[in-house]
Coordinates of C-alpha atoms in Angstrom, one line a residue:
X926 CA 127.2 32.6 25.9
X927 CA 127.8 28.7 26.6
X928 CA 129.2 27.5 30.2
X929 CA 131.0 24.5 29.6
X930 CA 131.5 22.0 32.4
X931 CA 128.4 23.5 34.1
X932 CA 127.4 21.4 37.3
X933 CA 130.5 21.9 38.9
X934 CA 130.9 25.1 42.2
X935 CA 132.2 27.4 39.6
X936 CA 130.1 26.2 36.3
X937 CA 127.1 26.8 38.8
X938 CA 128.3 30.3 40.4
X939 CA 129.1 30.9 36.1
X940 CA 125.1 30.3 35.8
X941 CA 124.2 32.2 38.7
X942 CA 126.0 35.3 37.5
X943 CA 125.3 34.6 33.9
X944 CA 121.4 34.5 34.3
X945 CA 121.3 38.0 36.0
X946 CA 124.0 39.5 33.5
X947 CA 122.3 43.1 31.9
X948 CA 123.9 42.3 28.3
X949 CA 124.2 38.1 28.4
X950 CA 122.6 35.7 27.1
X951 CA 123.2 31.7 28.5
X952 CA 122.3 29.7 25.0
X953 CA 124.2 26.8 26.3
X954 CA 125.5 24.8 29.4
X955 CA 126.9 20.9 29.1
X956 CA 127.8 18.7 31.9
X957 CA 127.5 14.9 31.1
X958 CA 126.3 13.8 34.6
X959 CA 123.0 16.3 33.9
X960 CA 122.6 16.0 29.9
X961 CA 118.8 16.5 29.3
X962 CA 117.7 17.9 33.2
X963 CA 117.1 21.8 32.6
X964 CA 119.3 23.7 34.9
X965 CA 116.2 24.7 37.2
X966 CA 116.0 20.5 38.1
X967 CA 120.1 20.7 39.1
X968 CA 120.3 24.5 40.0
X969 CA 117.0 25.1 42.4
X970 CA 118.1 28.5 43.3
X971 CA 117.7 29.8 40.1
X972 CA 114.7 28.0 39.4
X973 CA 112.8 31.6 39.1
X974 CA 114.2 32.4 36.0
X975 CA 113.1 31.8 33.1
X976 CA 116.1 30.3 31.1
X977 CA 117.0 28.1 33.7
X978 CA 113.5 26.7 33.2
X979 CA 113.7 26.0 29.3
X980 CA 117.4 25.4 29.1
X981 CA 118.6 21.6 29.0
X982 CA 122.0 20.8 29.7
X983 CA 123.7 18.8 26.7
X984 CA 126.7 16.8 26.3
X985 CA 127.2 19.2 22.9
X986 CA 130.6 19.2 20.9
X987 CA 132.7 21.7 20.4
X988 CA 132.1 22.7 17.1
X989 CA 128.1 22.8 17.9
X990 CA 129.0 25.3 21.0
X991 CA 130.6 27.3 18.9
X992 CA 127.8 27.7 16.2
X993 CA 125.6 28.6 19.1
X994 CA 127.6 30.8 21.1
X995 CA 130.2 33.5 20.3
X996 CA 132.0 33.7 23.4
X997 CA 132.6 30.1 25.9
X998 CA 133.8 29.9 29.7
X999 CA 135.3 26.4 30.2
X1000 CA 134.5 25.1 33.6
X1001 CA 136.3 21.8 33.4
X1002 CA 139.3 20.2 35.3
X1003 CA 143.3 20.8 33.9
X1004 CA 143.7 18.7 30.9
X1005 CA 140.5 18.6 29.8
X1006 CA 139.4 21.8 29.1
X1007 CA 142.7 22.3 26.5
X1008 CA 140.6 19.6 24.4
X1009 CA 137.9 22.2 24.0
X1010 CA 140.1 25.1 23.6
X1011 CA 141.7 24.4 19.9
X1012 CA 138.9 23.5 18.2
X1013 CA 136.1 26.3 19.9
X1014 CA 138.9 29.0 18.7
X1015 CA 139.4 27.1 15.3
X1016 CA 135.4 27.7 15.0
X1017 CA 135.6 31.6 16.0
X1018 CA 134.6 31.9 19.1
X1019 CA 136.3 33.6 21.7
X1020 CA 137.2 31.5 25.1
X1021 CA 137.7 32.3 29.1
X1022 CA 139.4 29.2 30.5
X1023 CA 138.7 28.8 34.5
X1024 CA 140.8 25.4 34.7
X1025 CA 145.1 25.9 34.7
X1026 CA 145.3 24.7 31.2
X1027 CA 146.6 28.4 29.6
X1028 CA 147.6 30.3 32.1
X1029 CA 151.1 29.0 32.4
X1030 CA 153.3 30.3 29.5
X1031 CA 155.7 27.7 29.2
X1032 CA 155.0 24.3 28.3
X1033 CA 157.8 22.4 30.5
X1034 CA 156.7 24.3 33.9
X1035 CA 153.0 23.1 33.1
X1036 CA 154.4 19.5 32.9
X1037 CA 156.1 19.9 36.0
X1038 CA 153.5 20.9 37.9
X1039 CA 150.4 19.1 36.5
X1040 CA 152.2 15.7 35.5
X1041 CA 151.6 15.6 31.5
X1042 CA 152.1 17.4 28.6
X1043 CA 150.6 19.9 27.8
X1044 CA 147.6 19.3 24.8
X1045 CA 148.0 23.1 23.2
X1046 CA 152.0 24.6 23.5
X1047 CA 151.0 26.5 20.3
X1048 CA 148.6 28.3 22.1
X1049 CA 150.2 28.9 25.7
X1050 CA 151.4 32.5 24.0
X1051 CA 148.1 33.7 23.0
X1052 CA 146.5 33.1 26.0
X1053 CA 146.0 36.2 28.1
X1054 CA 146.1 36.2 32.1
X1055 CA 142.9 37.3 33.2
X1056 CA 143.9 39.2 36.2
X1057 CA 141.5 42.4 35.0
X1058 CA 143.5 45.0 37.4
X1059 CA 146.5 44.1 36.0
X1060 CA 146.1 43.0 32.3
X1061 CA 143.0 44.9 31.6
X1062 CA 144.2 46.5 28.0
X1063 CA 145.2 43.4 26.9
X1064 CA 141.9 41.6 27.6
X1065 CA 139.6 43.9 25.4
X1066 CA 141.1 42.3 22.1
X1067 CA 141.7 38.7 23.3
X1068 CA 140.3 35.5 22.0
X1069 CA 141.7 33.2 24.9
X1070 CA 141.7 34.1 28.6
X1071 CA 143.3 32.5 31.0
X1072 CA 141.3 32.9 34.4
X1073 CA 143.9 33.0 37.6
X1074 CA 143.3 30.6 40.1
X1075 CA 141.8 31.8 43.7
X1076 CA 144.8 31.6 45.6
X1077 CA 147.3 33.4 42.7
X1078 CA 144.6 36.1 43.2
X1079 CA 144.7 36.7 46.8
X1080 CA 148.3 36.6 46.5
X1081 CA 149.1 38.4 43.3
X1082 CA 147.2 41.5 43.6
X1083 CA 148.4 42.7 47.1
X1084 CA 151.9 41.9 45.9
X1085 CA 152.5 43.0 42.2
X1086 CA 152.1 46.5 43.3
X1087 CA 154.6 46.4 45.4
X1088 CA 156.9 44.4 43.5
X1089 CA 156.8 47.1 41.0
X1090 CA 157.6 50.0 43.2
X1091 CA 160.4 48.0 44.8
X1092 CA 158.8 48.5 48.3
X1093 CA 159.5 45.3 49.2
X1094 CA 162.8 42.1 48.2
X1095 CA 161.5 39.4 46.1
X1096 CA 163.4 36.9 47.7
X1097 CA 161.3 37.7 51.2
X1098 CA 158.0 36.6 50.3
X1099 CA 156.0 34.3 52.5
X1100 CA 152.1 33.3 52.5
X1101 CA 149.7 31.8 54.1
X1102 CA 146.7 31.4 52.5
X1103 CA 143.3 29.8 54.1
X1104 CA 140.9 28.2 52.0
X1105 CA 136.9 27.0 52.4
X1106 CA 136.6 23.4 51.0
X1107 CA 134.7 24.7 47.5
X1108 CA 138.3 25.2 46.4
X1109 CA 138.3 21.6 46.1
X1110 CA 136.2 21.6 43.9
X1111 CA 132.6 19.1 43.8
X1112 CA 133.6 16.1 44.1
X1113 CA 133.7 13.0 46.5
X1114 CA 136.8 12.2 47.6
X1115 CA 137.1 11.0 51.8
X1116 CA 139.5 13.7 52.7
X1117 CA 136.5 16.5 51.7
X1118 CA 134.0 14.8 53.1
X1119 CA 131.6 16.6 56.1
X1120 CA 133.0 14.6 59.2
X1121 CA 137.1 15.0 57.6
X1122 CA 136.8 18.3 57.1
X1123 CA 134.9 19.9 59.8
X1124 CA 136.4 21.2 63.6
X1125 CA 139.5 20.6 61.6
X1126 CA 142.5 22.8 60.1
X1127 CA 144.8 21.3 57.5
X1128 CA 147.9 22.4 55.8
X1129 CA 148.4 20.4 52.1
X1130 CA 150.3 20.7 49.1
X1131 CA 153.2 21.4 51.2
X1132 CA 156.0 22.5 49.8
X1133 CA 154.6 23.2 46.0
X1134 CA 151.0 23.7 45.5
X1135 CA 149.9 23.7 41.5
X1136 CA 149.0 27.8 42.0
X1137 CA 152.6 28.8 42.1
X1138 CA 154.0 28.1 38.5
X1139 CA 151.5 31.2 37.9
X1140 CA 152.1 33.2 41.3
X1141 CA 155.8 33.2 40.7
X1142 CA 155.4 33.1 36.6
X1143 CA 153.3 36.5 37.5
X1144 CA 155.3 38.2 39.7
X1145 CA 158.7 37.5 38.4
X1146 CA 156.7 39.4 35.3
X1147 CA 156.1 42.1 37.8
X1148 CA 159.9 42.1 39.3
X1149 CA 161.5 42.0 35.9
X1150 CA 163.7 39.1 37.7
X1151 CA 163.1 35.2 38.2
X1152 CA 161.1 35.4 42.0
X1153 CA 160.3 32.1 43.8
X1154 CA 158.4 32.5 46.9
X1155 CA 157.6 30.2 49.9
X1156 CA 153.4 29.3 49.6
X1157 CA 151.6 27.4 52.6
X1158 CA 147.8 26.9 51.5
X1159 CA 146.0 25.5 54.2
X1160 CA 141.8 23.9 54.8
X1161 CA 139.7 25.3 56.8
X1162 CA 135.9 24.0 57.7
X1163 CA 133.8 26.4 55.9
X1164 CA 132.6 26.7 52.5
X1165 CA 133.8 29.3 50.9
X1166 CA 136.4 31.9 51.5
X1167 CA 140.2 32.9 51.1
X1168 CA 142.3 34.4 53.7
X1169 CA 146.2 35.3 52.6
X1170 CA 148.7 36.7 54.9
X1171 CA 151.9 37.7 52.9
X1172 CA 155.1 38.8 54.6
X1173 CA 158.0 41.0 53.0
X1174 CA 160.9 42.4 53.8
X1175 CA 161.1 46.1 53.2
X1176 CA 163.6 47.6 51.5
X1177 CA 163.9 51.2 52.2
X1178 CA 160.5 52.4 53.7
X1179 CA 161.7 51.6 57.6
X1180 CA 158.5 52.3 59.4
X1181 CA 156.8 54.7 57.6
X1182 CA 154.1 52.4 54.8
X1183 CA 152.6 55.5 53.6
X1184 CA 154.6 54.4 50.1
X1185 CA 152.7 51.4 50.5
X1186 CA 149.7 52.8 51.1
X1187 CA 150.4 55.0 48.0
X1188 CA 151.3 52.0 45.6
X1189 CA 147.7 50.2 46.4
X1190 CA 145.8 53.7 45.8
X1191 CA 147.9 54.6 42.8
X1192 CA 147.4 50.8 41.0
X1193 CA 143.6 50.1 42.0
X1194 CA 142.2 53.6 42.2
X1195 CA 139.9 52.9 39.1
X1196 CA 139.3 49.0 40.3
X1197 CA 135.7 48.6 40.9
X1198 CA 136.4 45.3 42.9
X1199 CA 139.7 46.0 45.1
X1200 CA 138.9 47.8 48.7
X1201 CA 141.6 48.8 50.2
X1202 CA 141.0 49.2 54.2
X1203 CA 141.7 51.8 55.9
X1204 CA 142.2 52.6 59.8
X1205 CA 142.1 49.5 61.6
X1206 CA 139.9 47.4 59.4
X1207 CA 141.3 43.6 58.7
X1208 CA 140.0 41.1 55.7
X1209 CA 137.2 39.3 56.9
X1210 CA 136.1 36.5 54.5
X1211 CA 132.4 36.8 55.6
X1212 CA 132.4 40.7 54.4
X1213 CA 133.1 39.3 50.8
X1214 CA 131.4 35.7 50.5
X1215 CA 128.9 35.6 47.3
X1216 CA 130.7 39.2 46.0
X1217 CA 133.6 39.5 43.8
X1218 CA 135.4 42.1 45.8
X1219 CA 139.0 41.4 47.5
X1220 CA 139.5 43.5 50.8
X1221 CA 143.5 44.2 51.1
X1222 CA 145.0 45.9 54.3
X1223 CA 148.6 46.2 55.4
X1224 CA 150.9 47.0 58.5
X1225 CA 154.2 47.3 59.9
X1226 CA 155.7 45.1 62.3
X1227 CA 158.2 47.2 64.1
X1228 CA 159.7 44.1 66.3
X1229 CA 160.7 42.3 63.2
X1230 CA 161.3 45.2 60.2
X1231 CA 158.7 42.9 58.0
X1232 CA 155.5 44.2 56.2
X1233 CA 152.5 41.7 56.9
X1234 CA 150.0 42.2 53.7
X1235 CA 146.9 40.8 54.2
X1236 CA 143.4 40.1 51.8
X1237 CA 140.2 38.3 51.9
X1238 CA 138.2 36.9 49.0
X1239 CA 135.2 34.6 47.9
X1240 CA 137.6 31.9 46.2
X1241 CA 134.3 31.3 44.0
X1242 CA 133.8 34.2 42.8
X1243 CA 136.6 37.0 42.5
X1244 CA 138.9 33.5 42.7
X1245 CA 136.5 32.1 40.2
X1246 CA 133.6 32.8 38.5
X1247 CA 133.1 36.4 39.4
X1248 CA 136.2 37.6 37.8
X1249 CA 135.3 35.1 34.7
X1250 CA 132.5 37.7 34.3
X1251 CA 135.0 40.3 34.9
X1252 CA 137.3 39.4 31.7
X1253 CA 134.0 38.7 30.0
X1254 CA 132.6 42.7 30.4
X1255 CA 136.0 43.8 29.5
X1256 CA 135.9 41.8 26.2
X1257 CA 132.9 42.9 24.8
X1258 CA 133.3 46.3 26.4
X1259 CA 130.8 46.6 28.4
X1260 CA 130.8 48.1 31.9
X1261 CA 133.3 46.3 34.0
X1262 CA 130.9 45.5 36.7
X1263 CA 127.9 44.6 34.8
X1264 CA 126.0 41.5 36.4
X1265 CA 128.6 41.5 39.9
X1266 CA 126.9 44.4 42.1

């Protein structure tokens, strides 16, 4: 396996997982910043094993990735990772993409939502979404994966379920979505720094946020009709985390969710990663920081007829890196939660 784009949050939390993974083996990682400093220097906390000790990261090309490793996560911004993509699956190996590059299907929408063309149309159909609860058949045999960003996640898997049971009108959907400031990725820019960000709560990318091209390319999929939704994604002072709250409109269930209920056990009872709670347990970000599990709960408001749909994530790791691994065990066929419990 080869991590590129390594010394980012994800590339590292890629590592992390990597380096305890039962069947995987980490032959390369290249970041330009850390070319030549072995991944225990930039990466203390996994300074006890033994690969990150001998393993250097390199500023390597694609083609010599490829020669070394069969299968390649990308960890790099939009734009740049498409660069990598073409000529790592011209050279045979197989690719999971974290950045947006492939998971929006058509070219124009991509250009309207990341500002430039995009560098690989030809392959936009090839990629596969890499939402394992959803699209796990079509993962096994894929070459390109296109992993969903953390917010899509919290919002597309409480939702597609429902969508597809026609529980709820497409043309109702609302969320809110609360996200730690590792969503922005690791960089320096003033409105992330410590004294901007803490004892402070932020809406941004007010009214369109990148994530929905995919949210509403996804669930107009699950609909069967074109659904646009209204998306607030808001920053909140801590590290890591997602909150969503989504709000429908019914159609026919009145008070009684136990359809609901019924649509979530029916579509995730085999999904290692998705608790439903039950009773009067609510997501709680800190019961799924550093695990790739999304906790999902749901009631009904009888004052206002709506449904309020709630779920919790690490935006890190099931929004991340953790499903990454996901796709990855799928692929080769191995157990689908090898190296995430």
């Amino acid at each position: 396996m080869a991590v590129v784009g390594a010394s980012g949050y994800t590339g590292e939390e890629l590592v992390r997982l990597l380096l305890r993974h039962p069947q995987a083996e980490l032959v390369a990682a290249t970041s330009r910043q850390f070319a030549g400093k072995s991944l225990a220097e930039v990466f203390p906390r996994s300074a006890h094993h033994s690969t990150a000790k001998t393993l250097k990261f390199t500023d390597a090309s694609p083609e010599k990735i490829a020669a070394e490793a069969q299968l390649v996560f990308l960890a790099l911004p939009h734009g740049v990772a498409v660069e990598f993509a073409a000529p790592l699956l011209g050279a045979g190996a197989r690719v999971i993409d974290l950045s947006a590059d492939f998971r929006i299907k058509n070219a124009e929408t991509y250009r309207e939502f990341y500002g430039h063309e995009h560098g690989a149309p030809n392959l936009l159909a090839d990629a596969v979404y890499g939402l394992p609860e959803i699209y796990g058949d079509k993962l096994r045999d894929a070459r390109l994966v296109a992993c969903p960003g953390c917010y899509p996640t919290s919002i597309l898997l409480p939702t597609i379920p429902l969508l597809r049971k026609k529980l709820i009108k497409p043309a109702s959907i609302i969320a809110n979505s609360l996200s730690g400031v590792s969503g922005a990725g690791r960089k320096a820019e003033l409105d992330y720094l410590f004294v901007e960000c803490n004892e402070s709560v932020r809406p941004y990318g007010v009214p369109k946020h990148r994530h929905l091209a995919e949210i509403e390319q996804e669930l107009s999929v699950a609909a069967g009709d074109p659904v646009t939704i209204q998306f607030t994604p808001h920053l909140v002072p801590v590290n890591r985390g997602i909150l969503t709250t989504l709000y429908f409109a019914p159609t026919d269930i009145g008070q009684d969710v136990t359809q609901v209920e019924a649509a979530f056990r029916e579509r995730y009872a085999n999904a290692p990663f998705v608790r439903l709670l039950d009773d009067k347990a609510l997501p709680d970000t800190k019961n799924v920081t550093g695990s790739n599990f999304i906790e999902i709960a749901w009631r009904h408001d009888p004052r206002t007829g709506r449904l309020i749909v709630m779920s919790a994530e690490d935006n890190l790791v099931k929004g991340a890196s953790g499903q990454a691994i996901q796709c990855f065990n799928l692929m080769c066929g191995y157990e689908e939660t090898a190296g995430l419990l």
